[in-house]
Tab-separated table of C-alpha atoms in Angstrom:
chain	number	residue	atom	x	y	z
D	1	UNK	CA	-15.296	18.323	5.120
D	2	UNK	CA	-12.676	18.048	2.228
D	3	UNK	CA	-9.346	19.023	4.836
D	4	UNK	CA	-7.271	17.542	6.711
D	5	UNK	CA	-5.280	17.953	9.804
D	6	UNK	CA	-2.861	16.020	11.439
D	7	UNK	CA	-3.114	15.297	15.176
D	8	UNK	CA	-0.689	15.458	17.889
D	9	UNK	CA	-1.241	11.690	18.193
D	10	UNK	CA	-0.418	11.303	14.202
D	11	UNK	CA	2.424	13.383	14.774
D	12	UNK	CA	4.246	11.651	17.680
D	13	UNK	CA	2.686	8.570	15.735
D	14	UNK	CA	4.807	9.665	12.418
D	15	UNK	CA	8.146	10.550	15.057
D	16	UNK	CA	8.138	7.265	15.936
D	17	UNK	CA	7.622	5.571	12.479
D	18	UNK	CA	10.188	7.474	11.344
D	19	UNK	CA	12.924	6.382	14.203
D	20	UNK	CA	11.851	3.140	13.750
D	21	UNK	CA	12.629	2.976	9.885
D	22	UNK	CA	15.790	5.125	10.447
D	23	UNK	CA	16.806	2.284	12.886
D	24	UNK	CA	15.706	-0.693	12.296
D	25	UNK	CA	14.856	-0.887	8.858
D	26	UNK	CA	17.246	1.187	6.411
D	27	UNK	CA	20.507	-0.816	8.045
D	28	UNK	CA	18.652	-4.143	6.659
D	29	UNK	CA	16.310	-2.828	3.910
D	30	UNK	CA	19.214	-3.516	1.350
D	31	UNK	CA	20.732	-6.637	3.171
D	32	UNK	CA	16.931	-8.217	2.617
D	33	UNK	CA	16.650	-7.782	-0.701
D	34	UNK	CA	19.626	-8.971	-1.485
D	35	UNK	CA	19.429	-12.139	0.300
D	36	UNK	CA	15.733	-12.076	-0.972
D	37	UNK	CA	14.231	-12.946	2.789
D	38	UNK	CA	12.291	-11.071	5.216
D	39	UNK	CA	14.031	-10.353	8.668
D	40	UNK	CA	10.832	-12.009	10.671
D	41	UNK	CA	12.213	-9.559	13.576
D	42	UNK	CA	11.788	-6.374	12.076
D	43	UNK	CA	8.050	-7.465	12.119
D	44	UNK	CA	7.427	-9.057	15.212
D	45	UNK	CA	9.052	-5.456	16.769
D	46	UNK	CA	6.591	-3.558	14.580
D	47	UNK	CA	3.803	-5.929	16.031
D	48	UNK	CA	5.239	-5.387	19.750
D	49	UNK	CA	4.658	-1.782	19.133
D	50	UNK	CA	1.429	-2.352	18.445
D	51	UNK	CA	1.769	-0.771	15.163
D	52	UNK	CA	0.320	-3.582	12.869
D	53	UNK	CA	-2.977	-3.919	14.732
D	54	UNK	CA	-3.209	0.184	15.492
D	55	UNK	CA	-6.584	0.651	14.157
D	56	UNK	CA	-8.125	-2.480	15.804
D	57	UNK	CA	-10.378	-2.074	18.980
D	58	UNK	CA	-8.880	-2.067	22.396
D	59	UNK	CA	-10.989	-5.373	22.978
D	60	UNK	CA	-9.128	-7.130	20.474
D	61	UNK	CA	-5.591	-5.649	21.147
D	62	UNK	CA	-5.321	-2.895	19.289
D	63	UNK	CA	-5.459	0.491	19.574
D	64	UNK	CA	-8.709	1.714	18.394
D	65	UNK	CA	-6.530	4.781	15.963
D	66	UNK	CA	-8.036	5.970	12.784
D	67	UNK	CA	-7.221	4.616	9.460
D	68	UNK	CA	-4.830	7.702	9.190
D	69	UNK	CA	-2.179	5.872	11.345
D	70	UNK	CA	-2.075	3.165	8.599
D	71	UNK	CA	-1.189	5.298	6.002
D	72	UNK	CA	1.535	7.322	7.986
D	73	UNK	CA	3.039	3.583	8.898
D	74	UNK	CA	3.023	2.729	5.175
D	75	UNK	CA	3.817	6.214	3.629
D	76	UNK	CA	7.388	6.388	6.015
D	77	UNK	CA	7.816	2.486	5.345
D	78	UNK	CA	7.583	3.582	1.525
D	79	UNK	CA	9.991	5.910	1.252
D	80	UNK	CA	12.856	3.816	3.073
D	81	UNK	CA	12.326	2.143	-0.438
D	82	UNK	CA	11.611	-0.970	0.687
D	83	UNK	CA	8.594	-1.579	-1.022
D	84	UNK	CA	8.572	-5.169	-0.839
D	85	UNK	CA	8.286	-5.082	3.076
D	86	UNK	CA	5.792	-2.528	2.532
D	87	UNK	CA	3.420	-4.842	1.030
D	88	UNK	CA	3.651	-6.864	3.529
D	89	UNK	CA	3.240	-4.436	6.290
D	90	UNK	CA	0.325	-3.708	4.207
D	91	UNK	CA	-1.031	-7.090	4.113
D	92	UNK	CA	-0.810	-7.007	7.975
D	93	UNK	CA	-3.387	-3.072	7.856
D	94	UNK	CA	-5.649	-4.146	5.387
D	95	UNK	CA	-6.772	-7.034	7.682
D	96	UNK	CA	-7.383	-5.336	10.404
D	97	UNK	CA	-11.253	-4.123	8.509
D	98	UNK	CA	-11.904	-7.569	7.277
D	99	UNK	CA	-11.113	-9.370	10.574
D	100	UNK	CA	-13.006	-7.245	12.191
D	101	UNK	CA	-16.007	-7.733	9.927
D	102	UNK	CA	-15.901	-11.736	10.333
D	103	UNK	CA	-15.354	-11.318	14.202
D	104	UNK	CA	-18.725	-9.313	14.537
D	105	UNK	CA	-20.753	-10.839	12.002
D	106	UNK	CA	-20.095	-14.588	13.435
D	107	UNK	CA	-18.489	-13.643	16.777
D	108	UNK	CA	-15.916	-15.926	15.714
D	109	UNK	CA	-12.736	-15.830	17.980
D	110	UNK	CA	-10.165	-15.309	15.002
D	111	UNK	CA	-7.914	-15.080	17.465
D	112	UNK	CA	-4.625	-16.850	15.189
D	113	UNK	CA	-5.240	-13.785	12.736
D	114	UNK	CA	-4.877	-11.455	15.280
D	115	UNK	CA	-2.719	-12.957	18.210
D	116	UNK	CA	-0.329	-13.974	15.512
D	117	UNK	CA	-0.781	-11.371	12.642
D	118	UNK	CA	2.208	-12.173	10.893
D	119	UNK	CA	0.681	-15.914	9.709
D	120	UNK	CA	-2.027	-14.122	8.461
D	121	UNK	CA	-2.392	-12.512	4.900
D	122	UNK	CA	-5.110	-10.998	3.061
D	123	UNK	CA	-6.168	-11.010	-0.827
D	124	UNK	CA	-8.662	-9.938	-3.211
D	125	UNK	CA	-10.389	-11.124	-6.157
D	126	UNK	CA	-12.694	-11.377	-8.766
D	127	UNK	CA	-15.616	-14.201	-8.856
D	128	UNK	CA	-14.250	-16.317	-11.657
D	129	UNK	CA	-10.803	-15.924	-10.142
D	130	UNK	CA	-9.109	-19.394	-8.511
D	131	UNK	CA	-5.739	-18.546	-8.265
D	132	UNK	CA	-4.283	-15.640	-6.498
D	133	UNK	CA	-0.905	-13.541	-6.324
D	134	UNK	CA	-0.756	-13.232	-2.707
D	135	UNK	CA	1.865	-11.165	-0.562
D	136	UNK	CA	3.268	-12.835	2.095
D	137	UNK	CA	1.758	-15.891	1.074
D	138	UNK	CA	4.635	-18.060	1.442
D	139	UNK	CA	4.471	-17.812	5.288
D	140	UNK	CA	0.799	-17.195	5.729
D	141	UNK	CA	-1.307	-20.137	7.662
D	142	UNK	CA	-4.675	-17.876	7.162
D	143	UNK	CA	-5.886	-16.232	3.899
D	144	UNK	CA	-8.865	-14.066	4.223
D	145	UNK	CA	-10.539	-13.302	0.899
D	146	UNK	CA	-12.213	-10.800	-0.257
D	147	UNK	CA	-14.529	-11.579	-3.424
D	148	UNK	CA	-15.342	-8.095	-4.562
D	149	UNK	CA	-18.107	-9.118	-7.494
D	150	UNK	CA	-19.738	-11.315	-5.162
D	151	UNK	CA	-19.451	-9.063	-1.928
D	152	UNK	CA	-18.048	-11.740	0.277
D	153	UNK	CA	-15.156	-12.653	3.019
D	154	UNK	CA	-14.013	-16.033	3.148
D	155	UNK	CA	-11.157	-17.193	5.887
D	156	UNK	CA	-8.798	-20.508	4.863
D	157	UNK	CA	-6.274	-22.720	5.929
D	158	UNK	CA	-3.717	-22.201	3.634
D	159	UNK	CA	-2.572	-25.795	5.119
D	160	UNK	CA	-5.699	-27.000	2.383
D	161	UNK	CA	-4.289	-25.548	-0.694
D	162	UNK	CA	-1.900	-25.286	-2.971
D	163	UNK	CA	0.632	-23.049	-2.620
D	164	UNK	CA	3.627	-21.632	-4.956
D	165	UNK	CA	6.444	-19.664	-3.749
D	166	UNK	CA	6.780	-17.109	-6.240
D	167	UNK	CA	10.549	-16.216	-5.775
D	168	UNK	CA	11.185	-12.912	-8.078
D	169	UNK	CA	7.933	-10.706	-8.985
D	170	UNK	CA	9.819	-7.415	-10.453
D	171	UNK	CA	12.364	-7.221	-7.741
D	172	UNK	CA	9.972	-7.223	-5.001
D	173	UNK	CA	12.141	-9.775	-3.580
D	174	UNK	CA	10.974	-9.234	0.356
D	175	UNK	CA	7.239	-9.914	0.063
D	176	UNK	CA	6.668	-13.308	0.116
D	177	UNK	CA	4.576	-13.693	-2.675
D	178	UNK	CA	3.003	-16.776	-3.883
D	179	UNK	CA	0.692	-18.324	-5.834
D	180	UNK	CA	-2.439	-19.423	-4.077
D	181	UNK	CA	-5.225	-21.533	-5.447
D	182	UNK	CA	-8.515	-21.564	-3.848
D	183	UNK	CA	-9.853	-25.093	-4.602
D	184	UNK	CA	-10.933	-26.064	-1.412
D	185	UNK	CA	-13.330	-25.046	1.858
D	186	UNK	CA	-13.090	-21.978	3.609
D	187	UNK	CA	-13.152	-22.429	7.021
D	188	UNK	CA	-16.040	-19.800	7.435
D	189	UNK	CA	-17.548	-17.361	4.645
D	190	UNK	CA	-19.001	-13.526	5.892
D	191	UNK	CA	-21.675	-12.336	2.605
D	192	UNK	CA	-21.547	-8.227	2.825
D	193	UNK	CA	-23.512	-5.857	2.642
D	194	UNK	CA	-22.516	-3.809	-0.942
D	195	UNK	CA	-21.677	-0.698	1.239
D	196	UNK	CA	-19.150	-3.159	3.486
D	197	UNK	CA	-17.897	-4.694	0.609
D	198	UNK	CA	-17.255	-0.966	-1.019
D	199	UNK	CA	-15.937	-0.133	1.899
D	200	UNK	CA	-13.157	-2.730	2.757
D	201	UNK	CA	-11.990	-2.195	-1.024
D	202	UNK	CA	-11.853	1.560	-0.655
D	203	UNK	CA	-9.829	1.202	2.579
D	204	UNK	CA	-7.368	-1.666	0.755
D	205	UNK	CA	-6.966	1.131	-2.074
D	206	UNK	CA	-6.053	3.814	0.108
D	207	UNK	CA	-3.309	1.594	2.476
D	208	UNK	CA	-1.930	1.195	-1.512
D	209	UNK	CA	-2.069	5.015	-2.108
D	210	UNK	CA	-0.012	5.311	0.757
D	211	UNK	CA	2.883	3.463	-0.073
D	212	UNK	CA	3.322	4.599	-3.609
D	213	UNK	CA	2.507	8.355	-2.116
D	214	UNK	CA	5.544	7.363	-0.346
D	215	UNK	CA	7.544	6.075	-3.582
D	216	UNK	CA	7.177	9.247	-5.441
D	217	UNK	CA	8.108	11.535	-2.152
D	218	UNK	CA	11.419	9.442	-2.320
D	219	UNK	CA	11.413	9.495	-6.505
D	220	UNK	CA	11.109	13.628	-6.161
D	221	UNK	CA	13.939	13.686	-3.541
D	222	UNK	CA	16.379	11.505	-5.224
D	223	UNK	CA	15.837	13.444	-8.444
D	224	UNK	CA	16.117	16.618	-6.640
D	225	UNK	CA	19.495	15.934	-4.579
D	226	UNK	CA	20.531	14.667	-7.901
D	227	UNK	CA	20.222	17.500	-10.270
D	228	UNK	CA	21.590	20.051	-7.391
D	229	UNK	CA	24.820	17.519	-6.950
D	230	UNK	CA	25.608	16.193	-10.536
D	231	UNK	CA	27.544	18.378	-12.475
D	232	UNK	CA	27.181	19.206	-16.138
D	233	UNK	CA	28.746	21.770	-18.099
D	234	UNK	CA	30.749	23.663	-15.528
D	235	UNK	CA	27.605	23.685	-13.000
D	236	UNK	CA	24.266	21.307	-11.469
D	237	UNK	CA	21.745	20.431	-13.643
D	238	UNK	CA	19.534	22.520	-11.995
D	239	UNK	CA	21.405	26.049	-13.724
D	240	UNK	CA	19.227	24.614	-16.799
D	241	UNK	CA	15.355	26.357	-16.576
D	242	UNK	CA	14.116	23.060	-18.402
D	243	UNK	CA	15.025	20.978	-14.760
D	244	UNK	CA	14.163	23.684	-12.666
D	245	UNK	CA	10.447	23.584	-14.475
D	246	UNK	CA	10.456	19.890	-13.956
D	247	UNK	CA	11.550	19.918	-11.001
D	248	UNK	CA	8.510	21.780	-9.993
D	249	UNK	CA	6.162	20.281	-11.868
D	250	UNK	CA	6.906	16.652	-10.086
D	251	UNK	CA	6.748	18.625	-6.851
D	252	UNK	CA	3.492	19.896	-7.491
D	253	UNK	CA	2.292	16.278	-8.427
D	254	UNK	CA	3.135	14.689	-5.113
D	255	UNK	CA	1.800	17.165	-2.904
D	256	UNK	CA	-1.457	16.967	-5.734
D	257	UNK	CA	-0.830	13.194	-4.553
D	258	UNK	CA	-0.259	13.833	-0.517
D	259	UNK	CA	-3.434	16.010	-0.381
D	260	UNK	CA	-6.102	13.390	-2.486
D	261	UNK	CA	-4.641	10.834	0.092
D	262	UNK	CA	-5.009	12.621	3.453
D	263	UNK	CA	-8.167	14.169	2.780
D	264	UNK	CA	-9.632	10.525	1.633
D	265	UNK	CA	-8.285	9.115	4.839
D	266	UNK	CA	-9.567	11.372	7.136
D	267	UNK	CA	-13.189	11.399	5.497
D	268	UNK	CA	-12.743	7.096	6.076
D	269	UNK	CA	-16.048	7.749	8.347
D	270	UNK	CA	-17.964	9.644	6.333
D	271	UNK	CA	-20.222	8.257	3.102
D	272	UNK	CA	-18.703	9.511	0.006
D	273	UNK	CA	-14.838	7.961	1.158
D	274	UNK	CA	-15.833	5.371	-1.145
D	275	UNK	CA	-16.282	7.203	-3.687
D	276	UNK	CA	-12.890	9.048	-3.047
D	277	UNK	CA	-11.148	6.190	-2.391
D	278	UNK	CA	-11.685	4.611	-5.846
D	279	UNK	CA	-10.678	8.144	-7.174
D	280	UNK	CA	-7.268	8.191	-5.771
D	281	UNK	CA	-6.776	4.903	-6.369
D	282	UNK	CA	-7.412	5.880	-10.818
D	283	UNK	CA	-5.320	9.388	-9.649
D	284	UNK	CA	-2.426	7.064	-7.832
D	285	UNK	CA	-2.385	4.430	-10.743
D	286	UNK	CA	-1.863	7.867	-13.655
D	287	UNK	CA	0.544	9.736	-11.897
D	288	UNK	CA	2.935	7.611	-9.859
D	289	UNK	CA	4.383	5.875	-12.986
D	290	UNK	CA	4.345	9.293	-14.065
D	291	UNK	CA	6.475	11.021	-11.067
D	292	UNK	CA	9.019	7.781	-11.536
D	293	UNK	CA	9.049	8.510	-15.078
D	294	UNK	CA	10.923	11.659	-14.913
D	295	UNK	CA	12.789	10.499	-11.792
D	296	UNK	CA	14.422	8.036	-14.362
D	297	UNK	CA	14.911	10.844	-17.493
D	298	UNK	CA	16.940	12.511	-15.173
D	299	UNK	CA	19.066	9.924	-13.723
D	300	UNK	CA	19.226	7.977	-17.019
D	301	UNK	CA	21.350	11.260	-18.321
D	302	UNK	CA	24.410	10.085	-16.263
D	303	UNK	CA	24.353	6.157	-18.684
D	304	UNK	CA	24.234	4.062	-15.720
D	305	UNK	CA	20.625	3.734	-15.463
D	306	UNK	CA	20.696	0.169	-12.835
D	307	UNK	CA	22.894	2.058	-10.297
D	308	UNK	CA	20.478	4.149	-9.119
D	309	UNK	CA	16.953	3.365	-7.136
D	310	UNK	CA	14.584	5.560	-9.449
D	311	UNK	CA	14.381	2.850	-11.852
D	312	UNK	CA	13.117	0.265	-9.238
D	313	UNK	CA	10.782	2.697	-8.291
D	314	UNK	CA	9.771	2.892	-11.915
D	315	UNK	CA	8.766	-0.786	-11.950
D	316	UNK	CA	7.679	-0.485	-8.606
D	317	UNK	CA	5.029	1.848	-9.633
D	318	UNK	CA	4.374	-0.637	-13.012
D	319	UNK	CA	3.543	-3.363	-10.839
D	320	UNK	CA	0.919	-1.132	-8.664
D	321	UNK	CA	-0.493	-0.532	-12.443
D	322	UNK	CA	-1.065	-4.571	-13.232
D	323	UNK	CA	-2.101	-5.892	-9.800
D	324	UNK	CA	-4.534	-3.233	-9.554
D	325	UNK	CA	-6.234	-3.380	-13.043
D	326	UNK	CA	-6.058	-7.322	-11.840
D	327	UNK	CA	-7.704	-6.982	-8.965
D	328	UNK	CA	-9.606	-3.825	-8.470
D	329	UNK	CA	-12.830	-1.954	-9.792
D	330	UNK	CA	-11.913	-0.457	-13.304
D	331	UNK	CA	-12.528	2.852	-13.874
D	332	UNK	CA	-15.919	1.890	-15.889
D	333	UNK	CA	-17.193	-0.009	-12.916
D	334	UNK	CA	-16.256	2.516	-10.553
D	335	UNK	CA	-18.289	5.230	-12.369
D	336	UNK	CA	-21.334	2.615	-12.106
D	337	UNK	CA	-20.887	2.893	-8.007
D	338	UNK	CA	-20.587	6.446	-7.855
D	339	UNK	CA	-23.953	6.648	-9.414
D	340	UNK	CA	-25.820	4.263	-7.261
D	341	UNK	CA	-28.512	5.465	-5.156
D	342	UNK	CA	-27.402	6.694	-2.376
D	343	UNK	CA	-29.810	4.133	-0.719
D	344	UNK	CA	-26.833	1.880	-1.599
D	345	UNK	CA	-23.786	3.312	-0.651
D	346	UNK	CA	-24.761	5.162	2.443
């Protein structure tokens, strides 16, 4: 079914995100990026919750929740605006379905990737890519791979390969990115099934729908505290019809965004989330930069454009735009799955 429903378990899930954030991250989300470092602890308490490995089996330590609880983890995470952590934290859900994959396929005991999650990172790319942009790659010791032409999961060492700190990727100065490149052994390679492979992407592009779902919540409410609060012409901006209409029109965009992304998450189980998945990820990449768009027309009225945080989600939002079209299925290829037999994708 196309709906969606949250459960009390997501809901005392989302209370407790949301405490978290409002105490442990906002105080340092600005004190991070400024020093441009990661507070390792904020992390290892997330991991001690048992947040990062939530949707995990209770064999291997986690909490065997849907793939819901990942995007309510990333979506509050978001909209602290610290999307730079976010990736990270991201890094840290999305290999939770690859691990997984490798552990069963081999019955290897990856047990460094998910004992010690935050030394692991996970990356995608195309077959005739060597070197990667890889979040969190500066402190990663494992790299798992995913090869999405060639339908394939390979785990490294980063200790083999080269790796570049990457200090300044359009301010994303808290997520550890690097340059990777892959010339060497993988430790162990998984192939996939085309379905698996589908599958893993479709769940990576839906942990990415989350956080920007969670940029432009933030963009909206910035730009609508803003226009009640800044006064123009004896009164808010929001006495002119032209905002007001705006105003709603960027409402009715995120919750267009809110409901593509929970009703894709909760169908994670059923056949045609793959095909939903690569929807909202071609819905996500046209409409966030969108949202942040008019989030910056508005503030940009006041002449002090850098002072205010809708123009980092702007470029936040431009970034989601590049590493995707690097990365990901375009839009031609994904119209080439959706009509495969469904011998293929079911």
């Amino acid at each position: 079914m196309s709906v969606y429903h949250l459960t009390e378990e997501h809901v005392l899930f989302q209370q407790s995100i949301k405490k978290w954030v409002d105490q442990q991250l906002t105080p340092k989300s600005k004190e991070m990026e400024t020093n441009r470092a990661v507070d390792e602890s904020l992390i290892s308490s997330l991991q001690s919750l048992g947040f990062l490995t939530a949707t995990l089996p209770e064999s291997l330590g986690g909490l065997n929740a849907d793939v819901t609880w990942n995007v309510l983890l990333l979506e509050e995470i978001a909209k602290a605006g610290a999307t730079g952590f976010a990736q990270i934290i991201k890094q840290h859900a999305a290999m939770s379905l690859p691990l997984l994959t490798i552990y069963l396929k081999q019955q290897l005991l990856v047990s460094q990737c998910l004992e010690q999650n935050d030394y692991c990172t996970y990356a995608k790319k195309r077959s005739n890519q060597h070197k990667l942009l890889v979040v969190n790659g500066q402190n990663a010791r494992y790299l798992i791979v995913h090869d999405i032409d060639h339908h394939q999961l390979s785990l490294y060492d980063t200790n083999t390969l080269q790796v570049t700190p990457v200090d300044d990727l359009v301010g994303w100065h808290t997520a550890n990115i690097a340059h990777i490149d892959l010339q060497g052994n993988a430790l162990h390679s998984v192939q996939l099934a085309a379905q698996e492979s589908f599958h893993i992407q479709a769940t990576n592009d839906l942990l990415d729908a989350a956080i920007f779902y969670g940029i432009a919540q933030i963009a909206y409410e910035q730009t609508k505290n803003y226009t009640q609060t800044r006064i123009q012409f004896d009164g808010p901006l929001t006495q002119f019809q032209v905002v007001r209409h705006q105003l709603v029109d960027m409402k009715i965009e995120v919750d267009k965004l809110r409901h593509f992304l929970y009703v894709a998450a909760f169908n994670n189980n059923q056949p045609h989330f793959i095909t939903q998945s690569f929807a909202l990820r071609l819905f996500v990449e046209r409409e966030v930069p969108t949202i942040t768009d008019w989030a910056v027309q508005f503030h940009g009225g006041n002449g002090f454009m850098m002072e205010y945080d809708p123009q980092r989600f702007w470029r936040d939002s431009q970034m989601y735009v590049v590493l995707n079209r690097e990365y990901s299925y375009s839009a031609s290829e994904i119209g080439k799955i959706i009509h495969l037999s469904h011998a293929t994708i079911h």
